[in-house]
Short mmCIF file of C-alpha atoms in Angstrom, two decimals:
data_model
loop_
_atom_site.label_atom_id
_atom_site.label_comp_id
_atom_site.label_asym_id
_atom_site.label_seq_id
_atom_site.Cartn_x
_atom_site.Cartn_y
_atom_site.Cartn_z
CA MET A 35 -0.01 -0.07 -0.14
CA THR A 36 1.60 3.25 -1.12
CA PHE A 37 -0.21 5.25 1.53
CA THR A 38 1.65 3.38 4.27
CA LYS A 39 4.85 3.88 2.78
CA LEU A 40 4.22 7.46 2.12
CA PHE A 41 2.66 7.87 5.97
CA THR A 42 6.04 6.24 7.30
CA GLN A 43 8.29 8.68 5.19
CA VAL A 44 6.43 11.55 6.29
CA VAL A 45 6.53 10.57 10.07
CA PHE A 46 10.30 9.96 9.34
CA MET A 47 10.94 13.28 7.89
CA LEU A 48 9.21 15.07 10.73
CA PHE A 49 11.19 13.24 13.30
CA LEU A 50 14.52 14.24 11.60
CA VAL A 51 13.04 17.85 11.33
CA LEU A 52 11.63 18.38 14.65
CA ILE A 53 14.56 16.48 16.65
CA PRO A 54 17.91 18.18 15.54
CA SER A 55 18.92 16.79 18.99
CA MET A 56 22.36 16.64 19.86
CA ILE A 57 23.81 13.55 21.62
CA SER A 58 26.22 15.31 23.86
CA ALA A 59 28.29 15.05 26.92
CA GLN A 60 27.03 17.58 29.16
CA LYS A 61 29.24 19.85 30.73
CA ALA A 62 27.33 22.29 33.07
CA THR A 63 29.15 25.07 34.54
CA SER A 64 28.46 26.10 37.83
CA ILE A 65 28.21 29.67 38.99
CA ILE A 66 27.06 30.71 42.29
CA SER A 67 24.68 33.99 42.40
CA ASN A 68 25.66 37.08 44.10
CA GLN A 69 23.30 36.83 46.84
CA THR A 70 24.85 33.21 47.88
CA ALA A 71 27.64 34.10 50.23
CA ALA A 72 29.17 30.58 50.00
CA VAL A 73 28.92 27.44 48.58
CA ASP A 74 28.33 24.22 50.64
CA THR A 75 30.33 21.51 50.18
CA VAL A 76 28.88 19.55 47.07
CA GLU A 77 27.57 16.64 48.49
CA ASP A 78 26.95 13.64 46.19
CA GLU A 79 24.23 12.26 48.43
CA PHE A 80 21.88 9.75 46.22
CA ASP A 81 18.47 11.45 46.65
CA VAL A 82 15.71 8.89 45.69
CA ASN A 83 13.05 11.29 45.69
CA GLU A 84 14.78 13.47 43.15
CA MET A 85 15.99 10.61 40.85
CA ILE A 86 12.21 9.12 41.00
CA MET A 87 10.39 12.35 40.24
CA HIS A 88 13.07 13.16 37.57
CA HIS A 89 12.13 9.72 35.69
CA VAL A 90 8.25 10.03 36.38
CA LYS A 91 8.09 13.45 35.12
CA ASP A 92 8.63 14.94 32.03
CA ALA A 93 11.62 16.41 30.73
CA HIS A 94 13.22 18.42 27.77
CA GLU A 95 15.85 15.97 27.24
CA TRP A 96 15.73 12.12 26.89
CA HIS A 97 18.60 10.77 29.30
CA LEU A 98 20.34 7.62 27.79
CA TRP A 99 23.10 6.48 29.82
CA GLY A 100 25.98 7.91 32.33
CA SER A 101 25.38 10.00 35.27
CA GLU A 102 23.09 13.13 35.20
CA HIS A 103 25.64 15.43 34.39
CA ASP A 104 28.18 14.03 32.28
CA GLY A 105 26.07 11.26 30.59
CA VAL A 106 24.82 11.14 27.21
CA SER A 107 21.16 12.68 26.65
CA LEU A 108 19.01 13.58 23.60
CA HIS A 109 18.25 17.01 23.74
CA LEU A 110 14.82 17.50 22.32
CA PRO A 111 13.27 20.69 20.62
CA VAL A 112 11.76 23.36 22.75
CA ILE A 113 8.69 25.39 21.20
CA LEU A 114 7.62 28.34 23.09
CA TYR A 115 4.64 30.74 22.49
CA ASP A 116 5.68 34.20 24.03
CA ASN A 117 4.60 37.19 21.65
CA GLY A 118 5.30 34.54 18.65
CA PHE A 119 6.54 31.32 18.23
CA LYS A 120 10.34 30.44 19.37
CA VAL A 121 11.84 27.18 18.30
CA PHE A 122 15.16 26.12 19.61
CA ASN A 123 17.19 22.99 20.94
CA ALA A 124 17.03 22.45 24.43
CA SER A 125 20.57 21.97 24.49
CA HIS A 126 20.97 25.66 24.96
CA PHE A 127 19.60 25.44 28.41
CA TYR A 128 21.62 22.29 29.32
CA HIS A 129 24.79 23.64 28.03
CA GLY A 130 23.86 27.09 29.58
CA LEU A 131 25.28 28.35 33.40
CA ASN A 132 23.86 26.34 36.30
CA VAL A 133 22.85 28.81 38.85
CA VAL A 134 22.53 27.98 42.38
CA GLU A 135 20.37 30.12 44.73
CA LYS A 136 19.25 29.71 48.24
CA ASP A 137 15.85 30.26 48.95
CA PRO A 138 15.73 33.78 51.02
CA LYS A 139 13.35 32.17 53.70
CA THR A 140 14.24 28.07 53.94
CA GLY A 141 17.70 28.52 52.99
CA GLU A 142 17.15 25.61 50.71
CA LYS A 143 19.63 25.36 47.83
CA LEU A 144 17.78 25.80 44.33
CA SER A 145 19.30 25.21 41.00
CA TYR A 146 18.38 26.24 37.74
CA LEU A 147 19.85 26.37 34.22
CA LEU A 148 20.04 29.89 32.43
CA GLY A 149 19.10 29.65 28.50
CA GLU A 150 21.50 31.05 26.35
CA GLY A 151 21.64 31.87 22.47
CA PRO A 152 18.22 31.65 21.26
CA ALA A 153 17.18 30.47 24.74
CA GLU A 154 18.36 33.80 26.18
CA GLY A 155 15.74 35.38 28.68
CA TYR A 156 14.36 32.35 29.95
CA ALA A 157 15.47 29.50 32.64
CA LEU A 158 14.99 25.88 33.17
CA PHE A 159 14.00 24.95 36.81
CA HIS A 160 12.92 21.38 37.25
CA GLU A 161 12.30 20.86 33.67
CA LYS A 162 9.88 24.12 33.64
CA ILE A 163 10.61 26.82 31.52
CA TYR A 164 10.22 30.56 33.22
CA SER A 165 10.86 34.05 31.91
CA LEU A 166 13.45 35.71 33.43
CA SER A 167 13.01 39.16 35.02
CA ASP A 168 16.03 40.88 36.08
CA GLY A 169 17.95 38.11 34.58
CA LYS A 170 16.96 35.74 37.31
CA LEU A 171 14.57 33.70 38.66
CA HIS A 172 12.76 34.96 41.80
CA PHE A 173 11.92 32.10 44.38
CA LYS A 174 9.34 31.96 47.21
CA GLU A 175 8.85 29.02 49.33
CA GLY A 176 10.83 26.79 46.60
CA HIS A 177 8.88 27.91 43.76
CA PRO A 178 9.72 30.68 40.97
CA HIS A 179 7.19 33.40 40.89
CA ASN A 180 8.43 34.23 37.19
CA ALA A 181 5.88 34.26 34.50
CA MET A 182 5.71 31.09 32.26
CA PRO A 183 5.62 31.07 28.41
CA LEU A 184 3.13 28.86 26.81
CA ASP A 185 5.31 25.53 26.34
CA LEU A 186 4.63 23.36 23.38
CA SER A 187 7.76 21.75 23.35
CA ILE A 188 8.21 18.32 21.83
CA THR A 189 9.25 17.00 25.42
CA LYS A 190 10.19 13.19 26.45
CA ASN A 191 6.47 12.56 26.70
CA VAL A 192 5.60 14.21 23.29
CA THR A 193 8.30 12.24 21.50
CA SER A 194 7.37 8.94 23.35
CA LEU A 195 3.64 9.76 22.15
CA PHE A 196 4.87 10.21 18.44
CA ILE A 197 6.67 6.91 18.95
CA GLY A 198 3.75 5.24 20.04
CA ALA A 199 1.41 6.55 17.51
CA PHE A 200 3.66 5.54 14.80
CA LEU A 201 3.95 1.97 16.01
CA ILE A 202 0.15 1.97 16.42
CA ILE A 203 -0.02 2.84 13.10
CA LEU A 204 2.47 0.40 11.68
CA ILE A 205 1.21 -2.56 13.68
CA MET A 206 -2.79 -1.71 12.67
CA PHE A 207 -1.81 -0.73 9.07
CA SER A 208 -0.20 -4.22 8.83
CA MET A 209 -3.00 -6.08 10.42
CA ALA A 210 -5.44 -4.11 8.13
CA ARG A 211 -3.25 -5.22 5.17
CA PHE A 212 -3.50 -9.05 6.01
CA TYR A 213 -7.43 -8.53 5.83
CA LYS A 214 -7.72 -6.53 2.56
CA LYS A 215 -5.18 -9.10 0.99
CA ASN A 216 -6.78 -12.14 2.40
CA GLY A 217 -10.41 -11.49 2.70
CA ALA A 218 -12.33 -13.00 5.55
CA VAL A 219 -9.85 -15.79 6.41
CA ALA A 220 -8.71 -17.35 9.45
CA PRO A 221 -5.80 -14.86 10.83
CA LYS A 222 -2.24 -15.50 10.46
CA GLY A 223 0.84 -13.68 12.09
CA ILE A 224 0.09 -10.35 13.56
CA ALA A 225 -3.69 -10.39 12.84
CA LYS A 226 -3.56 -13.64 14.68
CA PHE A 227 -2.19 -11.99 17.84
CA LEU A 228 -4.09 -8.92 17.91
CA GLU A 229 -7.64 -10.13 16.41
CA PRO A 230 -8.70 -11.44 20.02
CA LEU A 231 -8.08 -7.80 21.55
CA VAL A 232 -9.90 -6.36 18.68
CA LEU A 233 -12.65 -8.81 19.28
CA LEU A 234 -12.39 -8.27 23.04
CA VAL A 235 -13.20 -4.37 22.48
CA GLN A 236 -15.85 -4.75 19.69
CA ASP A 237 -17.73 -7.47 21.45
CA ASP A 238 -17.00 -7.67 25.25
CA ILE A 239 -16.52 -3.94 25.78
CA ALA A 240 -18.72 -2.12 23.08
CA LYS A 241 -21.41 -4.41 22.39
CA ALA A 242 -22.06 -5.68 25.84
CA ASN A 243 -22.00 -2.24 27.48
CA ILE A 244 -23.45 -0.08 24.85
CA GLY A 245 -26.22 -2.53 23.28
CA GLU A 246 -26.46 -4.41 20.35
CA HIS A 247 -28.09 -1.61 18.09
CA LYS A 248 -26.02 1.45 19.10
CA TYR A 249 -22.45 0.13 19.51
CA LYS A 250 -21.10 0.33 16.17
CA LYS A 251 -20.62 4.04 16.08
CA PHE A 252 -18.21 4.25 19.31
CA VAL A 253 -16.03 1.01 18.37
CA PRO A 254 -13.35 3.36 16.59
CA TYR A 255 -13.14 5.42 19.80
CA LEU A 256 -12.92 2.78 21.95
CA LEU A 257 -10.42 0.49 19.90
CA THR A 258 -8.29 3.49 19.43
CA ALA A 259 -8.32 4.40 23.07
CA PHE A 260 -7.71 0.89 24.18
CA PHE A 261 -4.74 0.20 21.68
CA PHE A 262 -3.06 3.80 22.71
CA ILE A 263 -3.13 3.36 26.33
CA LEU A 264 -2.23 -0.23 25.99
CA LEU A 265 0.81 0.35 23.75
CA ASN A 266 1.64 3.22 25.61
CA ASN A 267 1.51 1.33 28.88
CA LEU A 268 3.88 -1.47 27.52
CA LEU A 269 6.32 1.47 25.92
CA GLY A 270 6.76 3.13 29.21
CA MET A 271 7.95 -0.15 30.79
CA VAL A 272 10.74 -0.51 28.39
CA PRO A 273 13.65 1.15 30.26
CA ILE A 274 15.34 2.68 27.14
CA LEU A 275 15.18 4.64 24.32
CA PRO A 276 11.79 3.83 22.39
CA GLY A 277 10.18 3.48 25.95
CA GLY A 278 10.75 4.93 29.32
CA ALA A 279 8.81 8.01 29.30
CA ASN A 280 5.90 7.93 31.68
CA LEU A 281 3.26 8.84 29.22
CA THR A 282 0.13 7.21 30.37
CA GLY A 283 1.14 8.23 33.94
CA ASN A 284 1.18 11.56 33.14
CA ILE A 285 -2.05 13.52 34.08
CA SER A 286 -2.35 15.43 30.88
CA VAL A 287 -2.74 12.53 28.88
CA THR A 288 -5.00 10.69 31.24
CA LEU A 289 -6.95 14.06 31.28
CA PHE A 290 -7.25 14.38 27.60
CA LEU A 291 -8.59 10.87 27.15
CA ALA A 292 -10.95 11.15 30.23
CA LEU A 293 -12.26 14.59 28.57
CA SER A 294 -12.70 12.57 25.19
CA THR A 295 -14.97 10.02 27.00
CA LEU A 296 -16.66 12.60 28.79
CA LEU A 297 -17.54 14.91 25.65
CA ILE A 298 -18.69 11.47 23.78
CA THR A 299 -21.08 10.63 26.71
CA VAL A 300 -22.31 14.37 27.07
CA PHE A 301 -22.90 14.64 23.25
CA SER A 302 -24.36 11.37 22.51
CA GLY A 303 -26.72 11.69 25.59
CA ASN A 304 -30.14 10.90 24.56
CA LYS A 305 -33.34 12.63 26.23
CA ASN A 306 -33.76 9.47 28.76
CA TYR A 307 -30.34 10.28 30.07
CA TRP A 308 -30.81 13.85 30.51
CA ARG A 309 -34.29 13.26 32.22
CA HIS A 310 -32.80 10.83 34.76
CA ILE A 311 -30.26 13.78 35.60
CA PHE A 312 -32.68 16.61 35.81
CA ALA A 313 -36.00 14.88 36.52
CA THR A 314 -35.51 11.45 37.37
CA PRO A 315 -38.88 9.89 37.05
CA GLY A 316 -40.82 8.90 40.29
CA VAL A 317 -38.70 11.22 42.59
CA PRO A 318 -40.66 14.07 44.17
CA ILE A 319 -39.38 17.49 43.67
CA PRO A 320 -38.02 18.36 47.15
CA ILE A 321 -35.58 15.45 46.73
CA LEU A 322 -34.83 16.74 43.07
CA ILE A 323 -33.41 19.75 44.67
CA ILE A 324 -30.47 17.69 46.36
CA MET A 325 -30.43 15.23 43.60
CA VAL A 326 -29.93 17.39 40.74
CA PRO A 327 -26.46 18.78 41.53
CA ILE A 328 -25.73 15.36 42.80
CA GLU A 329 -26.37 14.10 39.46
CA ILE A 330 -24.66 17.09 37.58
CA ILE A 331 -21.32 16.29 39.71
CA GLY A 332 -21.55 12.86 39.08
CA ILE A 333 -21.40 13.63 35.21
CA PHE A 334 -17.95 14.78 35.84
CA THR A 335 -16.71 12.54 38.73
CA LYS A 336 -17.03 9.50 36.55
CA PRO A 337 -14.53 10.72 33.83
CA ILE A 338 -12.08 12.34 36.85
CA ALA A 339 -12.02 8.91 38.14
CA LEU A 340 -11.05 7.46 34.85
CA MET A 341 -8.16 10.05 34.69
CA ILE A 342 -7.10 9.24 37.93
CA ARG A 343 -7.35 5.61 37.97
CA LEU A 344 -5.12 5.64 34.94
CA PHE A 345 -2.44 8.17 36.05
CA ALA A 346 -2.21 6.65 39.52
CA ASN A 347 -1.68 3.02 38.50
CA ILE A 348 0.81 3.70 35.98
CA THR A 349 2.90 6.33 38.08
CA ALA A 350 2.78 4.00 40.93
CA GLY A 351 4.07 0.95 39.03
CA HIS A 352 7.04 3.02 37.77
CA ILE A 353 7.69 4.66 41.32
CA ILE A 354 7.65 1.21 43.05
CA ILE A 355 10.02 -0.30 40.26
CA LEU A 356 12.38 2.79 40.50
CA ALA A 357 12.08 2.77 44.51
CA LEU A 358 13.21 -1.20 44.53
CA VAL A 359 15.91 -0.52 42.07
CA SER A 360 16.96 2.52 44.34
CA LEU A 361 17.64 0.10 47.29
CA VAL A 362 21.03 -0.91 45.86
CA PHE A 363 21.86 2.73 45.85
CA ILE A 364 20.52 3.95 49.12
CA ASN A 365 22.47 1.14 50.89
CA LYS A 366 25.31 1.45 48.80
CA SER A 367 25.76 -2.07 48.29
CA VAL A 368 25.34 -4.51 45.45
CA ALA A 369 24.80 -7.23 47.75
CA TRP A 370 20.95 -5.42 47.82
CA SER A 371 20.29 -6.24 44.37
CA ALA A 372 19.74 -9.80 45.70
CA LEU A 373 16.61 -8.55 47.05
CA SER A 374 15.95 -5.64 44.98
CA VAL A 375 16.16 -7.30 41.70
CA PRO A 376 13.75 -10.14 41.92
CA MET A 377 11.24 -7.86 43.66
CA ALA A 378 11.38 -5.19 40.55
CA LEU A 379 11.04 -8.19 38.37
CA PHE A 380 7.96 -9.19 40.02
CA ILE A 381 6.26 -5.85 40.33
CA SER A 382 7.46 -5.39 36.42
CA ILE A 383 5.68 -8.41 35.29
CA LEU A 384 2.60 -7.13 37.65
CA GLU A 385 2.95 -4.00 35.76
CA LEU A 386 2.66 -5.75 32.36
CA LEU A 387 -0.83 -7.28 33.78
CA VAL A 388 -1.59 -3.69 34.80
CA ALA A 389 -0.89 -2.29 31.51
CA PHE A 390 -3.11 -4.35 29.76
CA LEU A 391 -5.91 -4.28 32.69
CA GLN A 392 -5.76 -0.44 32.74
CA ALA A 393 -6.25 -0.14 29.25
CA TYR A 394 -9.31 -2.73 29.38
CA LEU A 395 -10.83 -0.66 32.50
CA PHE A 396 -10.51 2.58 30.74
CA THR A 397 -12.08 1.37 27.62
CA MET A 398 -14.71 -0.91 29.41
CA LEU A 399 -15.95 1.90 31.73
CA SER A 400 -15.74 4.41 28.93
CA ALA A 401 -18.13 2.08 27.11
CA LEU A 402 -20.46 1.68 30.16
CA PHE A 403 -20.67 5.56 30.48
CA ILE A 404 -21.68 5.78 26.82
CA GLY A 405 -23.90 2.92 27.45
CA ALA A 406 -25.67 4.60 30.05
CA ALA A 407 -26.00 7.85 27.99
CA VAL A 408 -27.64 6.30 24.90
CA GLU A 409 -29.79 3.70 26.46
CA GLU A 410 -33.28 3.86 25.78
CA ALA A 411 -36.15 4.13 28.50
CA HIS A 412 -37.66 0.92 29.45
CA HIS A 413 -40.55 1.27 31.67
CA MET B 158 2.77 19.30 43.15
CA ASP B 159 3.28 19.57 39.29
CA LEU B 160 3.16 16.03 39.15
CA ILE B 161 -0.81 16.23 39.31
CA LEU B 162 -1.14 19.49 37.50
CA PRO B 163 -1.72 19.10 33.69
CA ASP B 164 0.62 20.46 31.28
CA TYR B 165 -0.74 22.49 28.45
CA GLY B 166 1.65 21.52 26.08
CA LEU B 167 1.58 17.80 26.41
CA LEU B 168 -2.11 18.18 26.33
CA PHE B 169 -2.22 19.73 22.99
CA TRP B 170 0.08 17.30 21.46
CA THR B 171 -1.86 14.17 23.10
CA GLY B 172 -5.10 15.95 21.54
CA LEU B 173 -3.32 16.41 18.17
CA VAL B 174 -1.98 13.01 18.10
CA PHE B 175 -4.72 11.26 19.55
CA CYS B 176 -7.24 12.87 16.97
CA LEU B 177 -4.88 12.16 14.11
CA LEU B 178 -4.64 8.28 15.16
CA LEU B 179 -8.45 8.31 15.65
CA PHE B 180 -9.21 9.42 12.14
CA LEU B 181 -6.49 7.31 10.34
CA LEU B 182 -7.26 4.31 12.51
CA ALA B 183 -10.78 4.38 11.92
CA LYS B 184 -10.37 5.01 8.40
CA PHE B 185 -7.63 2.66 7.33
CA ALA B 186 -7.46 0.06 10.24
CA TRP B 187 -10.58 -0.40 11.90
CA LYS B 188 -12.68 -0.28 8.89
CA PRO B 189 -11.20 -3.02 6.97
CA ILE B 190 -10.25 -5.16 10.02
CA LEU B 191 -13.57 -5.05 11.60
CA ASN B 192 -15.48 -5.70 7.89
CA ALA B 193 -13.35 -8.69 7.44
CA VAL B 194 -13.77 -10.26 11.06
CA ASN B 195 -17.37 -9.57 11.02
CA ALA B 196 -17.86 -11.16 7.51
CA ARG B 197 -15.84 -13.94 8.36
CA GLU B 198 -18.05 -14.27 11.46
CA GLN B 199 -21.12 -14.15 9.19
CA LYS B 200 -19.46 -16.60 7.14
CA ILE B 201 -18.73 -18.96 9.88
CA HIS B 202 -22.08 -18.75 11.23
CA GLU B 203 -23.71 -19.63 7.80
CA ALA B 204 -21.46 -22.55 7.24
CA LEU B 205 -22.46 -23.71 10.71
CA GLU B 206 -26.09 -23.49 10.24
CA LEU B 207 -25.48 -25.01 6.83
CA ALA B 208 -23.56 -28.16 8.59
CA ASP B 209 -26.55 -28.28 10.90
CA LYS B 210 -29.01 -28.73 8.32
CA THR B 211 -27.00 -30.87 6.29
CA ARG B 212 -26.70 -33.30 9.19
CA ALA B 213 -30.31 -33.08 9.88
CA GLU B 214 -31.04 -33.99 6.30
CA MET B 215 -28.51 -36.72 6.37
CA LEU B 216 -29.99 -38.21 9.61
CA LEU B 217 -33.55 -38.12 7.59
CA LEU B 218 -31.81 -39.47 4.64
CA GLN B 219 -30.27 -42.25 6.39
CA ALA B 220 -33.46 -43.13 8.39
CA GLU B 221 -35.13 -43.31 4.68
CA ASN B 222 -32.34 -45.47 3.46
CA GLU B 223 -33.05 -47.96 6.34
CA LYS B 224 -36.47 -48.04 5.77
CA ILE B 225 -35.95 -48.61 2.09
CA LEU B 226 -33.44 -51.39 2.97
CA LYS B 227 -35.90 -52.70 5.30
CA GLU B 228 -38.60 -52.91 2.56
CA ALA B 229 -36.47 -54.24 0.16
CA ARG B 230 -35.02 -56.94 2.62
CA ALA B 231 -38.82 -57.98 3.43
CA GLU B 232 -39.57 -58.00 -0.43
CA ARG B 233 -36.64 -60.01 -1.23
CA ASP B 234 -37.66 -62.61 1.62
CA ALA B 235 -41.27 -62.85 0.26
CA ILE B 236 -40.00 -63.30 -3.28
CA MET B 237 -37.69 -66.02 -2.16
CA ASN B 238 -40.56 -67.61 -0.16
CA ASP B 239 -42.79 -67.32 -3.23
CA ALA B 240 -40.02 -68.91 -5.52
CA LYS B 241 -39.33 -71.53 -3.00
CA GLU B 242 -43.09 -72.24 -2.87
CA THR B 243 -43.61 -71.96 -6.71
CA ALA B 244 -40.67 -74.37 -7.02
CA LEU B 245 -41.86 -77.06 -4.60
CA GLY B 246 -45.28 -76.88 -6.46
CA MET B 247 -43.69 -77.24 -9.85
CA VAL B 248 -41.75 -80.38 -8.65
CA GLU B 249 -44.70 -81.54 -6.86
CA ALA B 250 -46.96 -80.83 -10.43
CA ALA B 251 -44.12 -82.70 -12.24
CA LYS B 252 -44.00 -85.60 -9.91
CA ASN B 253 -47.77 -85.89 -10.11
CA LYS B 254 -47.75 -85.60 -13.65
CA ALA B 255 -44.88 -88.25 -14.16
CA LYS B 256 -46.57 -90.62 -12.02
CA GLU B 257 -50.13 -90.04 -14.18
CA GLU B 258 -48.06 -90.47 -17.48
CA ALA B 259 -46.50 -93.56 -16.14
CA ASN B 260 -49.73 -95.00 -14.80
CA LYS B 261 -51.01 -94.32 -18.34
CA ILE B 262 -48.54 -95.98 -20.13
CA VAL B 263 -48.87 -98.76 -17.58
CA GLU B 264 -52.30 -99.11 -18.07
CA SER B 265 -51.90 -99.03 -21.97
CA ALA B 266 -49.43 -101.14 -22.06
CA LYS B 267 -51.51 -103.64 -20.18
CA ALA B 268 -54.25 -103.41 -22.23
CA ILE B 269 -52.46 -104.04 -25.32
CA ILE B 270 -50.63 -107.06 -23.33
CA ALA B 271 -54.20 -108.26 -22.78
CA SER B 272 -55.46 -107.59 -26.33
CA GLU B 273 -52.50 -109.28 -27.77
CA LYS B 274 -53.02 -112.13 -25.34
CA SER B 275 -56.69 -112.69 -26.49
CA ALA B 276 -55.46 -112.43 -30.06
CA ALA B 277 -52.73 -114.91 -29.55
CA ILE B 278 -55.04 -117.43 -27.80
CA ARG B 279 -57.69 -116.86 -30.67
CA ASP B 280 -55.21 -117.60 -33.28
CA LEU B 281 -53.78 -120.69 -31.22
CA LYS B 282 -57.67 -121.64 -30.87
CA ASN B 283 -58.02 -121.50 -34.84
CA GLN B 284 -54.63 -123.21 -35.46
CA LEU B 285 -55.76 -126.05 -32.95
CA ALA B 286 -59.14 -126.35 -34.59
CA GLY B 287 -57.34 -126.33 -37.88
CA PHE B 288 -54.63 -129.24 -36.62
CA SER B 289 -57.76 -130.95 -35.22
CA ILE B 290 -59.66 -131.08 -38.46
CA ASP B 291 -56.63 -132.32 -40.29
CA ILE B 292 -56.00 -134.98 -37.87
CA ALA B 293 -59.55 -135.82 -38.05
CA GLU B 294 -59.63 -135.92 -41.60
CA LYS B 295 -56.25 -137.89 -41.59
CA ILE B 296 -57.91 -140.59 -39.13
CA VAL B 297 -61.06 -140.54 -41.23
CA ARG B 298 -59.07 -140.83 -44.60
CA THR B 299 -57.63 -143.85 -42.75
CA GLU B 300 -60.71 -145.46 -41.56
CA LEU B 301 -62.19 -145.11 -44.87
CA SER B 302 -59.54 -145.99 -47.07
CA THR B 303 -60.94 -149.70 -48.03
CA ASP B 304 -64.19 -150.64 -48.89
CA SER B 305 -64.33 -153.32 -46.22
CA LYS B 306 -63.56 -150.43 -43.80
CA GLN B 307 -66.28 -148.33 -45.18
CA LYS B 308 -68.79 -151.35 -45.02
CA ALA B 309 -67.75 -152.06 -41.64
CA LEU B 310 -68.17 -148.31 -40.64
CA ALA B 311 -71.39 -148.18 -42.57
CA GLU B 312 -72.94 -151.26 -40.74
CA LYS B 313 -71.68 -149.92 -37.48
CA LEU B 314 -73.50 -146.47 -37.60
CA ALA B 315 -76.49 -148.32 -39.42
CA ASP B 316 -76.61 -150.98 -36.09
CA ASP B 317 -76.37 -147.73 -33.92
CA ILE B 318 -79.26 -146.24 -35.64
CA ASN B 319 -81.29 -149.74 -35.81
CA MET B 320 -81.13 -150.17 -32.14
CA ASN B 321 -82.67 -146.88 -31.50
#
């Protein structure tokens, strides 16, 4: 199919253009801002919290190997909207000056990276980009109070999102090609592996929860959501480059997915659905005064629960695995690997199950909510 | 805290990529895949139904065959019995006829023998009578061969008559 070929090429070109990344050994220069009188002895203490949060959160670089400052990283493109678009590589932050400041109140040491070149006027603190005022960041209780430009950067999670989408398209198009070529025959190869999952979504999720007559319209959304969540869950478990980003454990991603379910539910809701919310049949008016706000809140709590469930499950899995691996570094003894490696392995296998389970749950509950919205009155 | 705060950049990219993905997959993947899978399901369903129908028909046919076979067997037995009876009857009839014929032959033989016998007896009687006459003639000739004998005889005969 020429379309797939063309699509592959276009995506590949996009990657080349969008990620003019530099694989480089970082050489961060540290300066001490004027306010800080003296530098404390640089402690190289291993901070578990810092390490885990760094891995679980988004970043403007894709750390490949080596230690944090001398290791090899892929620097990703930064896209800012601050009175017009500004596009530059994140290396302009990572190669910039490392400013260490003391919080005026708590005395906590805070370090941020000063942008240089095209990144002039911005600073990177905990992977967030702030506009400088008076050439520096102003901290208050550990947080900068500077303005933030709209950050549309191709971050680590966005890159992972592209890779995931590319893989889904590659896999599903090749599956579709099998059926186009062979017609309605018994599946082979990739189709044989994926067909039970497609049928699971179509029959056991969509048809069972939405109903025989109306499910067809919602199957594409449910299938896309299922495979999007599943593949990105699995990619998140791969510790090296194509994976490793905590995409489905990011609240922005789960927020969008839950929002989609909410919008589909609200816009496909029929008269019967809205009547049950605003004038539940057989309920007296004084009780309705209490019921209606609860029902309205209910419309939103359902997708919010979806959002939090997926985010919390995946992030928790990542945190547990990282914490178990960290045992070795906290205790500074390889002997601890005898405990931490089997346990991390066990949790990883559990996470494989969770990857499937969460994809299934999200899709199943979405179908359930849609099913409730399109259900016909039966009295 | 920023772990649970949405990031607008990622939200934007997720929305864009997900919508594109939904559009592309719905058009180029889900449609052909589901069409093929559902068509196949329909095909299998129909094939199963047909198999069930065929099986029922087969059973019916088998029962019919059994019935026909049974009937044929019964018919064959009847024909065999008939044939046996007919054969026996024919043999019996032939035997009877043969006996009758033999009897007839014997009867006619007996009649012929009887008539031949009577003819032979009659013939013999005739011949005997002829012989007796010849003998008597010869004797008479001898008795009457001379005149004296003739005279003597005549006298004798005359005596006999006179005496009466």
